[in-house]
mmCIF file of N, CA and C in Angstrom:
data_model
loop_
_atom_site.group_PDB
_atom_site.id
_atom_site.type_symbol
_atom_site.label_atom_id
_atom_site.label_comp_id
_atom_site.label_asym_id
_atom_site.label_seq_id
_atom_site.Cartn_x
_atom_site.Cartn_y
_atom_site.Cartn_z
ATOM 1 N N MET A 223 -287.238 -109.098 26.612
ATOM 2 C CA MET A 223 -286.992 -110.000 28.095
ATOM 3 C C MET A 223 -287.772 -111.014 28.197
ATOM 4 N N LYS A 224 -289.236 -110.820 28.010
ATOM 5 C CA LYS A 224 -290.439 -111.707 27.876
ATOM 6 C C LYS A 224 -290.012 -112.841 26.692
ATOM 7 N N ARG A 225 -289.551 -112.795 25.882
ATOM 8 C CA ARG A 225 -288.946 -113.669 24.686
ATOM 9 C C ARG A 225 -287.896 -114.462 25.311
ATOM 10 N N ARG A 226 -286.980 -114.143 26.017
ATOM 11 C CA ARG A 226 -285.765 -114.472 26.247
ATOM 12 C C ARG A 226 -286.231 -115.629 27.719
ATOM 13 N N TRP A 227 -287.347 -114.802 28.686
ATOM 14 C CA TRP A 227 -287.560 -115.693 29.697
ATOM 15 C C TRP A 227 -288.525 -117.103 29.012
ATOM 16 N N LEU A 228 -289.303 -116.792 28.153
ATOM 17 C CA LEU A 228 -290.296 -117.742 27.323
ATOM 18 C C LEU A 228 -289.387 -118.871 26.817
ATOM 19 N N TRP A 229 -288.055 -118.526 26.198
ATOM 20 C CA TRP A 229 -287.150 -119.334 25.494
ATOM 21 C C TRP A 229 -286.555 -120.229 26.439
ATOM 22 N N GLU A 230 -286.117 -119.743 27.593
ATOM 23 C CA GLU A 230 -285.438 -120.340 28.729
ATOM 24 C C GLU A 230 -286.205 -121.236 29.324
ATOM 25 N N PHE A 231 -287.455 -120.842 29.480
ATOM 26 C CA PHE A 231 -288.562 -121.880 30.109
ATOM 27 C C PHE A 231 -288.888 -123.139 29.446
ATOM 28 N N GLN A 232 -288.727 -122.770 27.695
ATOM 29 C CA GLN A 232 -289.078 -124.053 27.065
ATOM 30 C C GLN A 232 -287.968 -124.863 26.983
ATOM 31 N N GLU A 233 -286.756 -124.286 26.816
ATOM 32 C CA GLU A 233 -285.582 -125.295 27.226
ATOM 33 C C GLU A 233 -285.337 -126.122 28.464
ATOM 34 N N ASN A 234 -285.633 -125.379 29.459
ATOM 35 C CA ASN A 234 -285.807 -126.163 30.683
ATOM 36 C C ASN A 234 -286.759 -127.353 30.742
ATOM 37 N N ILE A 235 -288.066 -126.989 30.386
ATOM 38 C CA ILE A 235 -288.867 -128.376 30.266
ATOM 39 C C ILE A 235 -288.742 -129.131 29.240
ATOM 40 N N SER A 236 -288.078 -128.850 28.170
ATOM 41 C CA SER A 236 -287.705 -129.740 27.063
ATOM 42 C C SER A 236 -286.263 -130.825 27.724
ATOM 43 N N LEU A 237 -285.605 -130.057 28.519
ATOM 44 C CA LEU A 237 -284.455 -130.881 29.104
ATOM 45 C C LEU A 237 -285.202 -131.754 29.973
ATOM 46 N N LYS A 238 -286.106 -131.472 31.263
ATOM 47 C CA LYS A 238 -286.716 -132.332 32.070
ATOM 48 C C LYS A 238 -287.521 -133.572 31.077
ATOM 49 N N LEU A 239 -288.140 -133.073 30.239
ATOM 50 C CA LEU A 239 -288.846 -134.243 29.359
ATOM 51 C C LEU A 239 -287.647 -135.227 28.653
ATOM 52 N N ARG A 240 -286.506 -134.697 28.263
ATOM 53 C CA ARG A 240 -285.721 -135.873 27.836
ATOM 54 C C ARG A 240 -285.253 -136.358 28.839
ATOM 55 N N VAL A 241 -284.993 -135.842 30.279
ATOM 56 C CA VAL A 241 -284.233 -136.741 31.259
ATOM 57 C C VAL A 241 -285.238 -137.798 31.358
ATOM 58 N N PHE A 242 -286.611 -137.083 31.605
ATOM 59 C CA PHE A 242 -287.748 -138.079 32.018
ATOM 60 C C PHE A 242 -288.082 -139.461 31.270
ATOM 61 N N GLU A 243 -287.627 -139.146 29.774
ATOM 62 C CA GLU A 243 -288.061 -140.142 28.841
ATOM 63 C C GLU A 243 -286.717 -141.175 28.699
ATOM 64 N N THR A 244 -285.734 -140.673 29.192
ATOM 65 C CA THR A 244 -284.556 -141.511 29.069
ATOM 66 C C THR A 244 -284.280 -142.365 30.443
ATOM 67 N N THR A 245 -284.957 -141.828 31.642
ATOM 68 C CA THR A 245 -284.976 -142.468 32.731
ATOM 69 C C THR A 245 -286.101 -143.412 32.702
ATOM 70 N N TYR A 246 -287.380 -143.061 32.175
ATOM 71 C CA TYR A 246 -288.351 -144.015 32.039
ATOM 72 C C TYR A 246 -287.967 -145.524 31.301
ATOM 73 N N VAL A 247 -287.420 -145.100 30.072
ATOM 74 C CA VAL A 247 -287.246 -146.362 29.184
ATOM 75 C C VAL A 247 -286.273 -147.080 29.983
ATOM 76 N N ALA A 248 -284.992 -146.606 30.639
ATOM 77 C CA ALA A 248 -284.208 -147.518 31.103
ATOM 78 C C ALA A 248 -284.860 -148.277 32.372
ATOM 79 N N ILE A 249 -285.503 -147.512 33.180
ATOM 80 C CA ILE A 249 -286.646 -148.564 34.161
ATOM 81 C C ILE A 249 -287.271 -149.243 33.748
ATOM 82 N N VAL A 250 -288.004 -149.280 32.544
ATOM 83 C CA VAL A 250 -288.696 -150.297 32.003
ATOM 84 C C VAL A 250 -288.127 -151.414 31.218
ATOM 85 N N ARG A 251 -286.829 -150.861 30.663
ATOM 86 C CA ARG A 251 -286.134 -151.907 30.297
ATOM 87 C C ARG A 251 -285.693 -153.052 31.526
ATOM 88 N N TYR A 252 -285.284 -152.216 32.566
ATOM 89 C CA TYR A 252 -284.658 -153.116 33.462
ATOM 90 C C TYR A 252 -285.878 -154.101 34.024
ATOM 91 N N LEU A 253 -286.880 -153.409 34.352
ATOM 92 C CA LEU A 253 -288.093 -154.157 34.926
ATOM 93 C C LEU A 253 -288.627 -155.335 33.946
ATOM 94 N N ALA A 254 -288.411 -154.993 32.853
ATOM 95 C CA ALA A 254 -288.518 -156.269 32.073
ATOM 96 C C ALA A 254 -287.604 -157.263 31.952
ATOM 97 N N ARG A 255 -286.591 -157.006 31.926
ATOM 98 C CA ARG A 255 -285.554 -157.881 31.809
ATOM 99 C C ARG A 255 -285.537 -158.868 33.468
ATOM 100 N N PHE A 256 -285.882 -157.871 34.321
ATOM 101 C CA PHE A 256 -285.766 -158.621 35.691
ATOM 102 C C PHE A 256 -287.082 -159.429 36.224
ATOM 103 N N SER A 257 -288.151 -159.225 35.266
ATOM 104 C CA SER A 257 -289.368 -159.940 35.172
ATOM 105 C C SER A 257 -289.346 -161.317 34.735
ATOM 106 N N GLN A 258 -288.214 -160.968 33.328
ATOM 107 C CA GLN A 258 -288.351 -162.156 32.891
ATOM 108 C C GLN A 258 -287.528 -163.362 33.436
ATOM 109 N N ASP A 259 -286.287 -162.850 34.020
ATOM 110 C CA ASP A 259 -285.458 -163.391 34.981
ATOM 111 C C ASP A 259 -286.356 -164.092 36.232
ATOM 112 N N LEU A 260 -287.063 -163.135 36.535
ATOM 113 C CA LEU A 260 -288.148 -164.117 37.706
ATOM 114 C C LEU A 260 -288.815 -165.338 37.042
ATOM 115 N N ALA A 261 -289.513 -165.057 36.022
ATOM 116 C CA ALA A 261 -290.272 -166.132 35.476
ATOM 117 C C ALA A 261 -289.488 -167.259 34.855
ATOM 118 N N ILE A 262 -288.170 -167.249 34.394
ATOM 119 C CA ILE A 262 -287.380 -168.199 34.190
ATOM 120 C C ILE A 262 -287.124 -169.382 35.446
ATOM 121 N N LYS A 263 -286.709 -168.433 36.359
ATOM 122 C CA LYS A 263 -286.444 -169.055 37.683
ATOM 123 C C LYS A 263 -287.559 -169.912 38.470
ATOM 124 N N ASP A 264 -288.289 -168.708 38.471
ATOM 125 C CA ASP A 264 -289.406 -169.280 39.324
ATOM 126 C C ASP A 264 -290.949 -169.365 38.409
ATOM 127 N N GLU A 265 -291.491 -170.316 37.978
ATOM 128 C CA GLU A 265 -292.676 -170.387 37.203
ATOM 129 C C GLU A 265 -293.876 -170.125 37.784
ATOM 130 N N GLU A 266 -293.938 -170.412 39.173
ATOM 131 C CA GLU A 266 -295.108 -170.547 39.844
ATOM 132 C C GLU A 266 -295.060 -169.174 40.737
ATOM 133 N N GLY A 267 -295.898 -168.177 40.784
ATOM 134 C CA GLY A 267 -296.124 -166.811 41.597
ATOM 135 C C GLY A 267 -295.153 -165.971 41.180
ATOM 136 N N SER A 268 -294.515 -165.927 39.829
ATOM 137 C CA SER A 268 -293.499 -164.877 39.409
ATOM 138 C C SER A 268 -294.104 -163.485 39.357
ATOM 139 N N LEU A 269 -295.499 -163.706 38.788
ATOM 140 C CA LEU A 269 -296.152 -162.278 38.611
ATOM 141 C C LEU A 269 -296.579 -161.865 39.986
ATOM 142 N N LEU A 270 -296.718 -162.722 40.963
ATOM 143 C CA LEU A 270 -296.917 -161.875 42.181
ATOM 144 C C LEU A 270 -295.833 -161.288 42.831
ATOM 145 N N LYS A 271 -294.660 -161.912 42.558
ATOM 146 C CA LYS A 271 -293.627 -161.193 43.097
ATOM 147 C C LYS A 271 -293.165 -159.947 42.114
ATOM 148 N N THR A 272 -293.726 -159.844 41.077
ATOM 149 C CA THR A 272 -293.097 -158.513 40.338
ATOM 150 C C THR A 272 -294.091 -157.415 40.455
ATOM 151 N N THR A 273 -295.574 -157.627 40.992
ATOM 152 C CA THR A 273 -296.279 -156.406 41.123
ATOM 153 C C THR A 273 -295.925 -155.368 41.676
ATOM 154 N N GLY A 274 -294.869 -155.371 42.621
ATOM 155 C CA GLY A 274 -294.713 -154.243 43.491
ATOM 156 C C GLY A 274 -293.670 -153.377 42.409
ATOM 157 N N PHE A 275 -293.039 -153.691 41.495
ATOM 158 C CA PHE A 275 -292.367 -153.031 40.718
ATOM 159 C C PHE A 275 -293.052 -151.884 39.750
ATOM 160 N N PRO A 276 -294.190 -152.040 39.082
ATOM 161 C CA PRO A 276 -294.635 -151.360 38.493
ATOM 162 C C PRO A 276 -295.412 -150.170 39.561
ATOM 163 N N ILE A 277 -296.014 -150.493 40.545
ATOM 164 C CA ILE A 277 -296.014 -149.501 41.746
ATOM 165 C C ILE A 277 -294.904 -148.512 42.341
ATOM 166 N N LEU A 278 -293.699 -149.187 42.181
ATOM 167 C CA LEU A 278 -292.642 -148.359 42.572
ATOM 168 C C LEU A 278 -292.295 -147.271 41.183
ATOM 169 N N LEU A 279 -292.357 -147.963 40.114
ATOM 170 C CA LEU A 279 -292.170 -147.114 39.177
ATOM 171 C C LEU A 279 -293.026 -145.916 39.013
ATOM 172 N N ILE A 280 -294.191 -146.146 39.191
ATOM 173 C CA ILE A 280 -295.369 -145.121 39.145
ATOM 174 C C ILE A 280 -295.043 -143.998 40.449
ATOM 175 N N LEU A 281 -294.638 -144.492 41.559
ATOM 176 C CA LEU A 281 -294.198 -143.700 42.646
ATOM 177 C C LEU A 281 -292.896 -142.786 42.188
ATOM 178 N N VAL A 282 -292.006 -143.548 41.441
ATOM 179 C CA VAL A 282 -290.937 -142.545 41.100
ATOM 180 C C VAL A 282 -291.211 -141.641 40.111
ATOM 181 N N VAL A 283 -292.218 -141.857 39.125
ATOM 182 C CA VAL A 283 -292.596 -140.771 37.882
ATOM 183 C C VAL A 283 -293.247 -139.650 38.755
ATOM 184 N N LEU A 284 -294.073 -140.103 39.668
ATOM 185 C CA LEU A 284 -294.807 -139.051 40.417
ATOM 186 C C LEU A 284 -294.031 -138.166 41.207
ATOM 187 N N SER A 285 -293.112 -138.636 41.490
ATOM 188 C CA SER A 285 -291.967 -137.905 42.506
ATOM 189 C C SER A 285 -291.205 -137.136 41.644
ATOM 190 N N PHE A 286 -290.784 -137.262 40.598
ATOM 191 C CA PHE A 286 -290.031 -136.741 39.334
ATOM 192 C C PHE A 286 -291.048 -135.612 38.949
ATOM 193 N N PHE A 287 -292.363 -135.825 38.504
ATOM 194 C CA PHE A 287 -293.040 -134.582 38.149
ATOM 195 C C PHE A 287 -293.436 -133.575 39.487
ATOM 196 N N SER A 288 -293.280 -134.150 40.546
ATOM 197 C CA SER A 288 -293.606 -132.975 41.440
ATOM 198 C C SER A 288 -292.290 -132.099 41.945
ATOM 199 N N SER A 289 -291.616 -132.549 41.264
ATOM 200 C CA SER A 289 -290.372 -131.471 41.362
ATOM 201 C C SER A 289 -290.210 -130.490 40.433
ATOM 202 N N PHE A 290 -291.353 -130.172 39.398
ATOM 203 C CA PHE A 290 -291.399 -129.159 38.576
ATOM 204 C C PHE A 290 -291.846 -127.807 39.406
#
């Protein structure tokens, strides 16, 4: 009984970590592409416009981990 519970718990954690990893990679790739587009379109102040996105990324990650 205890082994089965431990195995299910381990599978659940590994699944959540895989989902987190793929989501994180997708968000980082999107932000990198978006910031490059902004840098090309607007050379002045593009860093100031993109500083809100890392903060948004951190909030998304924290909200994901709070669901555990």
